[in-house]
mmCIF file of C-alpha atoms in Angstrom:
data_model
loop_
_atom_site.group_PDB
_atom_site.id
_atom_site.type_symbol
_atom_site.label_atom_id
_atom_site.label_comp_id
_atom_site.label_asym_id
_atom_site.label_seq_id
_atom_site.Cartn_x
_atom_site.Cartn_y
_atom_site.Cartn_z
ATOM 1 C CA UNK A 1 0.000 0.000 0.000
ATOM 2 C CA UNK A 2 2.811 2.413 0.894
ATOM 3 C CA UNK A 3 4.542 1.637 -2.384
ATOM 4 C CA UNK A 4 1.501 2.897 -4.309
ATOM 5 C CA UNK A 5 0.651 5.869 -2.056
ATOM 6 C CA UNK A 6 3.825 7.881 -2.588
ATOM 7 C CA UNK A 7 3.883 7.736 -6.422
ATOM 8 C CA UNK A 8 0.137 8.410 -6.487
ATOM 9 C CA UNK A 9 0.597 11.495 -4.277
ATOM 10 C CA UNK A 10 3.338 12.797 -6.591
ATOM 11 C CA UNK A 11 1.181 12.221 -9.648
ATOM 12 C CA UNK A 12 -1.837 13.968 -8.106
ATOM 13 C CA UNK A 13 0.339 16.928 -7.065
ATOM 14 C CA UNK A 14 1.553 17.274 -10.637
ATOM 15 C CA UNK A 15 -1.964 17.021 -12.060
ATOM 16 C CA UNK A 16 -3.767 19.407 -9.727
ATOM 17 C CA UNK A 17 -1.079 21.674 -8.318
ATOM 18 C CA UNK A 18 -0.871 23.942 -5.328
ATOM 19 C CA UNK A 19 -3.426 26.513 -6.509
ATOM 20 C CA UNK A 20 -6.128 23.860 -6.930
ATOM 21 C CA UNK A 21 -5.412 22.354 -3.505
ATOM 22 C CA UNK A 22 -5.340 25.770 -1.859
ATOM 23 C CA UNK A 23 -8.632 26.797 -3.483
ATOM 24 C CA UNK A 24 -10.301 23.509 -2.570
ATOM 25 C CA UNK A 25 -9.186 23.859 1.049
ATOM 26 C CA UNK A 26 -10.491 27.414 1.308
ATOM 27 C CA UNK A 27 -13.814 26.623 -0.349
ATOM 28 C CA UNK A 28 -14.340 23.504 1.735
ATOM 29 C CA UNK A 29 -12.976 24.577 5.129
ATOM 30 C CA UNK A 30 -12.422 28.351 4.985
ATOM 31 C CA UNK A 31 -14.502 31.101 6.543
ATOM 32 C CA UNK A 32 -16.632 33.550 4.552
ATOM 33 C CA UNK A 33 -13.786 36.026 4.819
ATOM 34 C CA UNK A 34 -11.282 33.483 3.451
ATOM 35 C CA UNK A 35 -13.617 32.786 0.530
ATOM 36 C CA UNK A 36 -14.106 36.485 -0.232
ATOM 37 C CA UNK A 37 -10.327 37.028 -0.333
ATOM 38 C CA UNK A 38 -9.788 33.891 -2.444
ATOM 39 C CA UNK A 39 -12.473 34.799 -4.970
ATOM 40 C CA UNK A 40 -11.138 38.358 -5.172
ATOM 41 C CA UNK A 41 -7.640 37.029 -5.794
ATOM 42 C CA UNK A 42 -8.776 34.640 -8.531
ATOM 43 C CA UNK A 43 -11.329 36.800 -10.401
ATOM 44 C CA UNK A 44 -10.772 37.397 -14.105
ATOM 45 C CA UNK A 45 -12.256 40.912 -14.339
ATOM 46 C CA UNK A 46 -10.263 43.708 -12.734
ATOM 47 C CA UNK A 47 -13.330 45.442 -11.358
ATOM 48 C CA UNK A 48 -14.292 42.277 -9.456
ATOM 49 C CA UNK A 49 -10.945 42.161 -7.630
ATOM 50 C CA UNK A 50 -11.117 45.479 -5.808
ATOM 51 C CA UNK A 51 -11.993 45.288 -2.094
ATOM 52 C CA UNK A 52 -12.558 47.888 0.612
ATOM 53 C CA UNK A 53 -11.166 46.816 3.988
ATOM 54 C CA UNK A 54 -11.880 48.642 7.242
ATOM 55 C CA UNK A 55 -9.655 47.849 10.218
ATOM 56 C CA UNK A 56 -10.519 48.022 13.914
ATOM 57 C CA UNK A 57 -8.645 51.342 14.075
ATOM 58 C CA UNK A 58 -11.005 52.822 11.399
ATOM 59 C CA UNK A 59 -8.225 52.807 8.758
ATOM 60 C CA UNK A 60 -9.614 51.969 5.307
ATOM 61 C CA UNK A 61 -7.746 50.374 2.408
ATOM 62 C CA UNK A 62 -9.146 50.011 -1.086
ATOM 63 C CA UNK A 63 -7.022 47.649 -3.096
ATOM 64 C CA UNK A 64 -6.239 44.253 -4.492
ATOM 65 C CA UNK A 65 -5.472 41.123 -2.529
ATOM 66 C CA UNK A 66 -1.941 40.122 -3.459
ATOM 67 C CA UNK A 67 -1.500 37.178 -1.099
ATOM 68 C CA UNK A 68 -3.488 35.262 1.483
ATOM 69 C CA UNK A 69 -2.025 33.166 4.249
ATOM 70 C CA UNK A 70 -2.062 29.403 4.316
ATOM 71 C CA UNK A 71 -5.287 28.026 5.828
ATOM 72 C CA UNK A 72 -3.359 26.735 8.833
ATOM 73 C CA UNK A 73 -1.221 29.038 10.939
ATOM 74 C CA UNK A 74 -1.173 32.807 11.277
ATOM 75 C CA UNK A 75 -4.023 34.393 9.315
ATOM 76 C CA UNK A 76 -3.254 37.496 7.256
ATOM 77 C CA UNK A 77 -3.632 38.998 3.813
ATOM 78 C CA UNK A 78 -1.334 41.205 1.804
ATOM 79 C CA UNK A 79 -2.950 43.894 -0.300
ATOM 80 C CA UNK A 80 -1.688 46.356 -2.860
ATOM 81 C CA UNK A 81 -3.654 49.501 -2.063
ATOM 82 C CA UNK A 82 -5.115 51.832 -4.647
ATOM 83 C CA UNK A 83 -6.423 54.252 -2.019
ATOM 84 C CA UNK A 84 -6.405 54.536 1.747
ATOM 85 C CA UNK A 85 -8.087 56.736 4.277
ATOM 86 C CA UNK A 86 -10.128 56.522 7.435
ATOM 87 C CA UNK A 87 -13.666 56.469 8.740
ATOM 88 C CA UNK A 88 -14.828 59.380 10.878
ATOM 89 C CA UNK A 89 -15.315 58.116 14.448
ATOM 90 C CA UNK A 90 -18.778 59.615 14.880
ATOM 91 C CA UNK A 91 -20.460 59.492 11.465
ATOM 92 C CA UNK A 92 -18.285 56.669 10.010
ATOM 93 C CA UNK A 93 -18.024 58.579 6.712
ATOM 94 C CA UNK A 94 -15.107 57.520 4.552
ATOM 95 C CA UNK A 95 -12.376 60.060 3.842
ATOM 96 C CA UNK A 96 -9.811 59.070 1.199
ATOM 97 C CA UNK A 97 -6.458 60.595 2.167
ATOM 98 C CA UNK A 98 -3.869 58.720 0.087
ATOM 99 C CA UNK A 99 -3.902 57.754 -3.577
ATOM 100 C CA UNK A 100 -1.346 55.088 -4.529
ATOM 101 C CA UNK A 101 -2.288 54.926 -8.204
ATOM 102 C CA UNK A 102 0.337 57.466 -9.344
ATOM 103 C CA UNK A 103 3.125 55.536 -7.594
ATOM 104 C CA UNK A 104 1.910 52.268 -9.127
ATOM 105 C CA UNK A 105 1.727 53.888 -12.561
ATOM 106 C CA UNK A 106 5.291 55.176 -12.156
ATOM 107 C CA UNK A 107 6.638 51.714 -11.271
ATOM 108 C CA UNK A 108 4.834 50.179 -14.251
ATOM 109 C CA UNK A 109 6.219 52.855 -16.609
ATOM 110 C CA UNK A 110 9.832 52.388 -15.490
ATOM 111 C CA UNK A 111 9.572 48.598 -15.811
ATOM 112 C CA UNK A 112 9.712 47.769 -12.103
ATOM 113 C CA UNK A 113 6.228 46.341 -11.647
ATOM 114 C CA UNK A 114 7.565 43.314 -9.740
ATOM 115 C CA UNK A 115 8.666 45.712 -6.976
ATOM 116 C CA UNK A 116 5.174 47.120 -6.386
ATOM 117 C CA UNK A 117 4.157 44.279 -4.070
ATOM 118 C CA UNK A 118 7.407 44.566 -2.108
ATOM 119 C CA UNK A 119 7.298 48.337 -1.718
ATOM 120 C CA UNK A 120 3.567 49.022 -1.421
ATOM 121 C CA UNK A 121 2.186 45.725 -0.125
ATOM 122 C CA UNK A 122 0.412 46.041 3.207
ATOM 123 C CA UNK A 123 0.113 43.022 5.491
ATOM 124 C CA UNK A 124 -3.113 42.970 7.477
ATOM 125 C CA UNK A 125 -3.721 40.387 10.200
ATOM 126 C CA UNK A 126 -7.267 39.051 9.852
ATOM 127 C CA UNK A 127 -7.763 39.714 13.565
ATOM 128 C CA UNK A 128 -7.489 43.473 12.858
ATOM 129 C CA UNK A 129 -10.026 43.528 10.017
ATOM 130 C CA UNK A 130 -13.483 44.763 10.949
ATOM 131 C CA UNK A 131 -15.335 45.007 7.613
ATOM 132 C CA UNK A 132 -14.584 43.807 4.085
ATOM 133 C CA UNK A 133 -16.685 44.559 1.034
ATOM 134 C CA UNK A 134 -16.304 44.617 -2.698
ATOM 135 C CA UNK A 135 -15.529 48.081 -4.020
ATOM 136 C CA UNK A 136 -16.907 49.728 -7.142
ATOM 137 C CA UNK A 137 -15.817 53.274 -8.010
ATOM 138 C CA UNK A 138 -19.122 54.154 -9.702
ATOM 139 C CA UNK A 139 -21.186 53.074 -6.704
ATOM 140 C CA UNK A 140 -18.771 54.796 -4.321
ATOM 141 C CA UNK A 141 -19.145 57.987 -6.378
ATOM 142 C CA UNK A 142 -22.923 57.859 -6.065
ATOM 143 C CA UNK A 143 -22.660 57.658 -2.265
ATOM 144 C CA UNK A 144 -19.897 60.274 -2.136
ATOM 145 C CA UNK A 145 -20.746 63.011 -4.661
ATOM 146 C CA UNK A 146 -17.972 65.273 -3.319
ATOM 147 C CA UNK A 147 -15.256 62.649 -3.905
ATOM 148 C CA UNK A 148 -12.779 62.417 -6.796
ATOM 149 C CA UNK A 149 -14.986 60.396 -9.094
ATOM 150 C CA UNK A 150 -15.093 62.449 -12.271
ATOM 151 C CA UNK A 151 -14.687 60.661 -15.599
ATOM 152 C CA UNK A 152 -10.992 61.502 -15.957
ATOM 153 C CA UNK A 153 -10.156 60.048 -12.543
ATOM 154 C CA UNK A 154 -12.149 56.911 -13.309
ATOM 155 C CA UNK A 155 -10.370 56.454 -16.640
ATOM 156 C CA UNK A 156 -6.964 56.791 -14.976
ATOM 157 C CA UNK A 157 -7.996 54.315 -12.302
ATOM 158 C CA UNK A 158 -9.171 51.791 -14.897
ATOM 159 C CA UNK A 159 -5.856 52.007 -16.763
ATOM 160 C CA UNK A 160 -3.896 51.596 -13.536
ATOM 161 C CA UNK A 161 -6.199 48.769 -12.406
ATOM 162 C CA UNK A 162 -5.501 46.975 -15.691
ATOM 163 C CA UNK A 163 -1.735 47.410 -15.242
ATOM 164 C CA UNK A 164 -1.982 46.220 -11.651
ATOM 165 C CA UNK A 165 -4.028 43.223 -12.731
ATOM 166 C CA UNK A 166 -1.320 42.266 -15.215
ATOM 167 C CA UNK A 167 1.270 42.661 -12.471
ATOM 168 C CA UNK A 168 -0.685 40.442 -10.061
ATOM 169 C CA UNK A 169 -1.038 37.790 -12.754
ATOM 170 C CA UNK A 170 2.736 37.916 -13.332
ATOM 171 C CA UNK A 171 3.488 37.659 -9.599
ATOM 172 C CA UNK A 172 1.152 34.709 -9.065
ATOM 173 C CA UNK A 173 2.935 32.580 -11.675
#
């Protein structure tokens, strides 16, 4: 039995790979939060990948999941932010204070897109995350008419999102 088990395990690992096993484990045994991060990480459309994460300290990050932790062990995610800000303590309104898109665009233009995750990646322990939701710039603009959501800004964001998506695909290979 042992003689068959080892070669069979090697063959199955070659056929299905780490990504399949990781996805199966998360879908089968992961929490709703794990599934949301996994589906965001594996989506095909750029607009489906963007998440808004609010921490216990009212810090808000809008960005792409770059890495999620193994199902066993310390639980965290790494994101590449597009925007960050905070929620007002009383009204909980969102104020965007930092835009990372220009920095990301610069790194893509100078051919250093592999460094974006290293230089801008933010590691968030799951224990510090309070709220996670999908993020859509058009919907956000309808709730926040005073925000930077004019057509030019949206076009720039879409171009940068596309470049970032290509980067994330390159990094995950």
